Amino acid sequence: MPRILFVAEAVSLAHVARPVALAGSLGREWDIAFASADQFDICRQGTDLPRHGLASISPAVFMRRLESGSPLYRRRELEAYVEDDLRLLRDVKPDIVVGDFRLSLGVSARVAKIPYLAICNAYWSPWSAIDSIPLPDIRLTRVLGPALASPLFRLAYPFAFRLHALPLNAVRRAYGLAPLQDLRHAYTDADWTLYADTPVLVPTRNLPPQHRYIGPILWSPQMSLPEWWDQLPERPLAYVTLGSSGRAALLPRVLEALEDAGFATLVATAGRSEVASIPGRRYVSAYLPGEAACARADLVVCNGGSPTAYQGLSRGKPVLGLCSNLDQFLAMGCVERAGAGFALRASTADASAIDERVRRLRDDPAYAGAARRVQEDFDSYPAGLLFADLVTHVLNSRTNA
């Protein structure tokens, strides 16, 4: 029975949820192992996946570095990661290792001579067809404001992308591996790169054959529906969650805009806010089954990251993204180009801007129509099946080599 090791870098919920979802899509003919730090262990609840412990920087450190615009990892951290990875690979002895944002696997899996599959989004690809990089909410933006920071960022980001790859390249050189050009190559460096997107929504150009689209990888917590689920009112409904990395302070402003526009709200706080439920108007829980909430809702409001935005689109619902980091801006840029939603900058989104976008998404059926077209596109890329086919191909190639 072939053994597949899934490795999650537990700095955000998405990087843990996607490997768990792919592991759960495989049948019993696979011997599956899973490794990560213990953050976001909610992703494994309701599964039979045991967890091999693996050290990681904390989500708080990750978010602090992300917001400052500094490299996400230090050389000494990546050196320790590689050593931990190699111990794990020796203990588990997998036939294939699948990683989500565990950048050190580009070194350790090659040293261990184990085929490595990396999960990523196509908007990070060096072959992405996206021609401009949006300005994230980094320190430069907060100091100068978006208008002044944008032209500086356009000039500086190629250098910054190379700078972000320096710590990993130092570790690669120590193991006799060639350096990578910039962070986009670092994020997608693997024997096989799996894009959790579709080529219609997130196009690329001249993609290498080892880079494959497998479609959105959707995950929801396995939990019972709240007792109020069958008491939701018969009026427009918005599903609201800013997740583990959104600007939680915006939540009251968002709820006010939605409720003033006539929406009842389903709110998942991820334990980061203390907004109260209001019967008939607002229904609050720390976590909700996202796919079920999106199916029930007419509109999805999130931090703009692909996990929740894609959940909404997979149910044909338009999305309002309140974006902070570059990943969120890139994901919502694709959604906007598809006509299926809007992105707002979280640091500058005021009540009037939120209210205006909410009302446009409510009143103009073109947005819901575009979201349904994205849904049809997503349906043609069943991630679990495409992933299983690719893993079988990689194993057969290795056996016949």
Coordinates of C-alpha atoms in Angstrom, one line a residue:
M1 CA 0.0 0.0 0.0
P2 CA 1.6 3.3 -1.1
R3 CA 2.2 5.8 1.7
I4 CA 1.6 9.5 1.2
L5 CA 2.8 12.0 3.8
F6 CA 0.9 15.3 3.9
V7 CA 2.9 18.2 5.5
A8 CA 1.1 21.4 6.5
E9 CA 2.9 24.6 7.5
A10 CA 0.6 25.7 10.4
V11 CA 0.8 29.5 10.0
S12 CA -2.8 29.9 8.8
L13 CA -5.8 27.7 8.7
A14 CA -5.8 27.4 4.9
H15 CA -2.4 25.7 4.8
V16 CA -3.6 23.1 7.2
A17 CA -7.1 22.7 5.8
R18 CA -6.1 22.0 2.2
P19 CA -3.8 19.0 2.9
V20 CA -6.5 17.6 5.3
A21 CA -9.1 18.0 2.6
L22 CA -6.9 16.2 0.0
A23 CA -6.0 13.4 2.4
G24 CA -9.7 12.9 3.1
S25 CA -10.5 12.7 -0.6
L26 CA -8.3 9.5 -1.0
G27 CA -9.7 6.0 -0.6
R28 CA -8.6 3.3 1.7
E29 CA -6.1 1.9 -0.8
W30 CA -3.7 4.6 0.4
D31 CA -1.6 4.6 3.6
I32 CA -1.9 8.3 4.7
A33 CA 0.2 10.2 7.2
F34 CA -0.1 13.8 8.3
A35 CA 2.4 16.2 9.9
S36 CA 2.1 19.7 11.2
A37 CA 2.4 21.9 14.3
D38 CA -0.7 21.8 16.6
Q39 CA -2.1 25.1 15.5
F40 CA -5.4 24.9 13.6
D41 CA -6.0 21.3 14.8
I42 CA -9.7 22.0 14.2
C43 CA -9.0 20.9 10.6
R44 CA -8.5 17.3 11.7
Q45 CA -11.6 17.1 13.9
G46 CA -13.9 14.4 12.7
T47 CA -11.2 12.7 10.7
D48 CA -9.0 9.7 11.6
L49 CA -5.8 11.4 10.7
P50 CA -3.2 11.1 13.4
R51 CA -0.7 14.0 13.5
H52 CA 3.0 13.7 13.5
G53 CA 4.3 16.8 15.4
L54 CA 6.4 19.2 13.5
A55 CA 7.8 22.6 14.6
S56 CA 6.7 25.8 13.0
I57 CA 6.9 29.5 13.6
S58 CA 3.7 30.7 15.2
P59 CA 0.9 32.3 13.3
A60 CA 1.4 35.5 15.2
V61 CA 5.1 35.7 14.1
F62 CA 4.1 34.9 10.5
M63 CA 1.4 37.6 10.5
R64 CA 3.7 40.2 12.0
R65 CA 6.3 39.6 9.3
L66 CA 3.7 39.5 6.6
E67 CA 2.4 42.9 7.8
S68 CA 5.9 44.4 8.0
G69 CA 6.8 43.2 4.5
S70 CA 9.9 41.5 5.8
P71 CA 11.0 37.9 4.7
L72 CA 8.7 35.4 6.3
Y73 CA 11.5 33.0 7.4
R74 CA 15.0 33.4 8.8
R75 CA 17.8 31.2 7.6
R76 CA 18.2 29.5 11.0
E77 CA 14.5 28.7 11.0
L78 CA 14.6 27.1 7.6
E79 CA 17.8 25.1 8.6
A80 CA 15.9 23.8 11.6
Y81 CA 12.9 23.0 9.4
V82 CA 15.0 20.9 7.0
E83 CA 16.5 18.9 9.8
D84 CA 13.0 18.3 11.3
D85 CA 11.7 17.4 7.8
L86 CA 14.5 14.9 7.3
R87 CA 13.8 13.2 10.6
L88 CA 10.1 13.0 9.7
L89 CA 10.9 11.5 6.3
R90 CA 13.2 8.9 7.8
D91 CA 10.5 7.9 10.4
V92 CA 7.5 7.8 8.1
K93 CA 9.3 6.6 4.9
P94 CA 6.7 7.9 2.5
D95 CA 6.5 7.1 -1.2
I96 CA 5.4 10.7 -1.9
V97 CA 5.3 13.8 0.2
V98 CA 2.7 16.6 -0.3
G99 CA 3.3 20.0 1.2
D100 CA 1.4 23.2 1.7
F101 CA 3.7 26.2 2.2
R102 CA 6.3 24.0 3.8
L103 CA 9.1 25.7 1.8
S104 CA 11.8 23.6 3.4
L105 CA 10.5 20.5 1.6
G106 CA 12.0 21.8 -1.6
V107 CA 15.3 20.9 0.1
S108 CA 14.6 18.0 2.4
A109 CA 12.5 15.9 -0.1
R110 CA 15.2 16.3 -2.7
V111 CA 17.9 15.3 -0.2
A112 CA 15.8 12.2 0.8
K113 CA 15.0 11.5 -2.9
I114 CA 11.3 11.4 -2.3
P115 CA 8.9 12.8 -4.9
Y116 CA 7.6 16.2 -3.7
L117 CA 4.2 17.7 -4.6
A118 CA 3.6 21.3 -3.5
I119 CA 0.1 22.8 -3.1
C120 CA 0.0 26.5 -4.2
N121 CA -2.2 29.0 -5.9
A122 CA -1.6 29.8 -9.6
Y123 CA -1.5 33.6 -8.9
W124 CA 1.8 33.0 -7.2
S125 CA 3.2 31.1 -10.2
P126 CA 6.2 32.6 -12.1
W127 CA 4.1 31.8 -15.2
S128 CA 1.0 33.6 -14.0
A129 CA -0.8 35.7 -16.6
I130 CA -1.4 38.4 -14.0
D131 CA 0.6 41.4 -15.3
S132 CA 0.5 43.7 -12.2
I133 CA 1.1 43.0 -8.6
P134 CA -1.3 44.8 -6.3
L135 CA -0.2 46.8 -3.3
P136 CA -0.7 44.9 0.0
D137 CA -1.2 46.5 3.4
I138 CA 2.4 46.5 4.5
R139 CA 4.2 49.1 6.6
L140 CA 4.9 51.2 3.5
T141 CA 1.2 51.4 2.8
R142 CA 0.3 52.4 6.3
V143 CA 3.0 55.1 6.5
L144 CA 2.5 56.7 3.1
G145 CA -1.0 55.8 2.2
P146 CA -2.0 53.7 -0.9
A147 CA -1.8 56.6 -3.4
L148 CA 1.9 57.3 -2.6
A149 CA 2.9 53.8 -1.8
S150 CA 1.6 52.2 -5.0
P151 CA 4.2 53.6 -7.4
L152 CA 7.0 52.9 -5.0
F153 CA 5.8 49.3 -4.6
R154 CA 5.7 48.8 -8.3
L155 CA 9.3 49.8 -8.5
A156 CA 10.4 47.8 -5.5
Y157 CA 8.5 44.6 -5.6
P158 CA 10.9 42.7 -8.0
F159 CA 13.8 43.4 -5.6
A160 CA 11.6 42.5 -2.6
F161 CA 10.6 39.2 -4.2
R162 CA 14.2 38.3 -4.7
L163 CA 15.0 39.4 -1.1
H164 CA 12.4 37.1 0.3
A165 CA 14.1 34.1 -1.4
L166 CA 17.5 34.8 0.1
P167 CA 17.1 32.8 3.4
L168 CA 15.9 29.7 1.5
N169 CA 18.6 30.1 -1.1
A170 CA 21.2 30.1 1.6
V171 CA 19.9 26.8 2.8
R172 CA 19.7 25.4 -0.7
R173 CA 23.3 26.2 -1.4
A174 CA 24.4 24.5 1.8
Y175 CA 22.7 21.3 0.5
G176 CA 24.2 21.7 -3.0
L177 CA 21.0 22.9 -4.7
A178 CA 20.7 25.8 -7.1
P179 CA 19.3 29.0 -5.9
L180 CA 15.8 30.1 -6.9
Q181 CA 15.0 33.4 -8.7
D182 CA 12.5 34.9 -6.2
L183 CA 9.7 34.0 -3.8
R184 CA 7.3 32.9 -6.6
H185 CA 9.8 30.2 -7.6
A186 CA 10.2 29.3 -3.9
Y187 CA 6.5 28.9 -3.4
T188 CA 6.1 26.7 -6.5
D189 CA 9.4 24.7 -6.3
A190 CA 8.6 21.0 -6.3
D191 CA 8.8 17.9 -8.5
W192 CA 5.1 18.5 -9.2
T193 CA 3.2 21.8 -8.4
L194 CA -0.5 21.6 -7.8
Y195 CA -2.5 24.7 -8.4
A196 CA -5.7 25.0 -6.2
D197 CA -7.4 27.0 -8.9
T198 CA -8.7 26.7 -12.5
P199 CA -7.1 28.1 -15.6
V200 CA -10.1 30.2 -16.4
L201 CA -10.2 32.0 -13.1
V202 CA -6.4 32.2 -12.6
P203 CA -4.7 31.9 -16.0
T204 CA -1.0 31.2 -16.7
R205 CA 1.2 31.3 -19.7
N206 CA 3.5 28.5 -21.0
L207 CA 3.1 26.4 -17.9
P208 CA 5.7 23.6 -17.4
P209 CA 4.2 20.1 -17.7
Q210 CA 4.9 19.3 -14.0
H211 CA 2.6 22.2 -13.0
R212 CA -1.0 21.1 -12.9
Y213 CA -4.3 22.7 -12.0
I214 CA -6.4 20.5 -9.7
G215 CA -9.2 23.0 -8.9
P216 CA -10.2 24.6 -5.6
I217 CA -9.5 22.6 -2.5
L218 CA -12.6 23.2 -0.3
W219 CA -12.7 22.5 3.4
S220 CA -15.3 23.0 6.1
P221 CA -15.1 22.0 9.8
Q222 CA -16.9 18.8 10.5
M223 CA -19.4 19.9 13.0
S224 CA -23.1 19.8 13.8
L225 CA -25.3 22.6 12.5
P226 CA -26.1 25.2 15.2
E227 CA -29.5 24.8 16.9
W228 CA -30.7 28.1 15.2
W229 CA -29.9 26.8 11.7
D230 CA -33.6 25.9 10.9
Q231 CA -34.8 29.2 12.3
L232 CA -33.1 31.5 9.8
P233 CA -35.4 34.2 8.4
E234 CA -36.7 34.2 4.8
R235 CA -34.9 37.3 3.6
P236 CA -31.5 38.0 2.0
L237 CA -28.7 36.3 3.9
A238 CA -25.0 37.1 4.1
Y239 CA -22.3 34.7 5.3
V240 CA -19.5 36.7 7.0
T241 CA -16.2 35.4 8.2
L242 CA -12.8 37.2 8.4
G243 CA -11.1 34.0 9.2
S244 CA -7.8 33.6 11.0
S245 CA -6.0 36.4 9.2
G246 CA -8.6 39.1 8.4
R247 CA -8.9 42.5 10.1
A248 CA -11.3 41.5 12.9
A249 CA -11.9 45.1 14.0
L250 CA -13.9 45.6 10.7
L251 CA -16.5 43.1 11.7
P252 CA -19.0 45.4 13.4
R253 CA -18.8 47.9 10.5
V254 CA -19.4 45.1 8.0
L255 CA -22.4 43.8 9.9
E256 CA -23.9 47.2 10.2
A257 CA -23.7 47.8 6.4
L258 CA -25.2 44.4 5.7
E259 CA -28.0 44.7 8.1
D260 CA -28.8 48.2 7.0
A261 CA -29.0 46.8 3.5
G262 CA -31.6 44.3 4.6
F263 CA -29.5 41.2 5.1
A264 CA -29.6 38.8 7.9
T265 CA -26.1 37.6 8.7
L266 CA -24.4 34.3 9.5
V267 CA -21.2 35.1 11.3
A268 CA -18.2 32.9 12.0
T269 CA -15.8 34.8 14.2
A270 CA -12.9 32.2 14.4
G271 CA -12.9 33.1 18.1
R272 CA -11.5 36.6 17.3
S273 CA -14.5 38.8 17.9
E274 CA -17.3 39.1 20.5
V275 CA -20.2 40.3 18.4
A276 CA -23.5 39.2 19.8
S277 CA -26.3 37.2 18.1
I278 CA -29.6 39.1 17.5
P279 CA -32.5 36.7 16.9
G280 CA -34.0 37.2 13.5
R281 CA -31.2 39.4 12.4
R282 CA -27.7 38.0 13.3
Y283 CA -26.5 34.5 14.0
V284 CA -23.0 34.1 15.5
S285 CA -20.8 31.2 16.1
A286 CA -17.0 30.8 16.5
Y287 CA -17.0 28.4 13.5
L288 CA -19.6 27.4 10.9
P289 CA -19.6 24.7 8.2
G290 CA -18.5 27.1 5.5
E291 CA -19.8 25.2 2.5
A292 CA -23.3 24.8 4.0
A293 CA -23.2 28.5 5.0
C294 CA -22.3 29.6 1.5
A295 CA -25.0 27.4 0.1
R296 CA -27.6 29.0 2.3
A297 CA -26.4 32.6 1.8
D298 CA -26.9 35.1 -1.0
L299 CA -23.6 36.9 -0.5
V300 CA -20.2 36.0 1.1
V301 CA -18.1 38.5 2.9
C302 CA -14.6 37.4 3.9
N303 CA -10.9 38.5 4.1
G304 CA -10.5 37.9 0.4
G305 CA -8.4 34.7 0.8
S306 CA -9.0 32.0 -1.7
P307 CA -10.4 29.4 0.8
T308 CA -13.5 31.3 1.7
A309 CA -13.8 33.2 -1.5
Y310 CA -13.7 29.9 -3.5
Q311 CA -16.2 28.4 -1.1
G312 CA -18.7 31.1 -2.0
L313 CA -18.0 30.9 -5.7
S314 CA -18.3 27.1 -5.6
R315 CA -21.9 27.7 -4.5
G316 CA -22.4 30.4 -7.1
K317 CA -22.4 33.3 -4.6
P318 CA -20.7 36.7 -5.2
V319 CA -18.0 37.7 -2.8
L320 CA -16.9 40.9 -1.1
G321 CA -13.2 40.6 0.0
L322 CA -11.8 42.9 2.7
C323 CA -8.1 42.3 1.8
S324 CA -4.9 43.0 3.7
N325 CA -2.1 40.7 2.6
L326 CA -0.9 40.1 -1.0
D327 CA -2.3 36.6 -1.2
Q328 CA -5.8 38.1 -0.5
F329 CA -5.4 40.9 -3.0
L330 CA -4.2 38.5 -5.7
A331 CA -7.1 36.1 -5.1
M332 CA -9.7 38.8 -5.1
G333 CA -8.2 40.4 -8.2
C334 CA -9.1 37.2 -10.1
V335 CA -12.6 37.3 -8.6
E336 CA -13.1 40.9 -9.7
R337 CA -11.8 40.2 -13.2
A338 CA -14.4 37.4 -13.4
G339 CA -17.1 39.9 -12.4
A340 CA -18.1 37.9 -9.4
G341 CA -17.3 40.3 -6.6
F342 CA -15.4 43.2 -5.2
A343 CA -12.2 43.7 -3.2
L344 CA -11.8 46.5 -0.7
R345 CA -8.6 47.4 1.1
A346 CA -9.2 46.5 4.8
S347 CA -7.1 49.3 6.2
T348 CA -9.0 52.1 4.4
A349 CA -12.5 50.5 3.9
D350 CA -15.0 52.9 5.5
A351 CA -18.7 52.4 6.2
S352 CA -19.7 54.1 3.0
A353 CA -17.4 52.0 0.8
I354 CA -18.6 48.8 2.4
D355 CA -22.3 49.9 2.1
E356 CA -21.9 50.8 -1.5
R357 CA -20.4 47.5 -2.5
V358 CA -22.9 45.5 -0.5
R359 CA -25.8 47.2 -2.2
R360 CA -24.3 46.8 -5.7
L361 CA -23.8 43.1 -5.1
R362 CA -27.4 42.9 -3.8
D363 CA -29.1 44.9 -6.6
D364 CA -27.2 43.9 -9.7
P365 CA -27.9 40.4 -10.9
A366 CA -24.8 40.4 -13.1
Y367 CA -22.6 39.6 -10.1
A368 CA -24.6 36.5 -9.1
G369 CA -24.6 35.5 -12.8
A370 CA -20.8 35.7 -13.0
A371 CA -20.5 33.8 -9.7
R372 CA -22.6 31.0 -11.2
R373 CA -20.3 30.8 -14.2
V374 CA -17.4 30.5 -11.9
Q375 CA -19.2 27.7 -10.1
E376 CA -19.7 25.8 -13.4
D377 CA -15.9 26.2 -14.1
F378 CA -15.1 24.9 -10.6
D379 CA -17.3 21.9 -11.1
S380 CA -15.2 20.9 -14.0
Y381 CA -12.1 20.6 -11.8
P382 CA -12.9 18.1 -9.0
A383 CA -9.8 18.5 -6.8
G384 CA -9.9 15.1 -5.1
L385 CA -10.2 13.1 -8.3
L386 CA -7.6 15.1 -10.1
F387 CA -5.2 14.8 -7.2
A388 CA -5.7 11.0 -6.9
D389 CA -5.0 10.6 -10.6
L390 CA -1.8 12.7 -10.4
V391 CA -0.5 10.8 -7.4
T392 CA -1.2 7.5 -9.2
H393 CA 0.7 8.8 -12.2
V394 CA 3.7 9.9 -10.1
L395 CA 3.8 6.5 -8.3
N396 CA 3.6 4.6 -11.6
S397 CA 6.4 6.8 -13.1
R398 CA 8.6 6.2 -10.1
T399 CA 7.9 2.4 -10.3
N400 CA 8.7 2.3 -14.0
A401 CA 11.8 4.5 -13.8

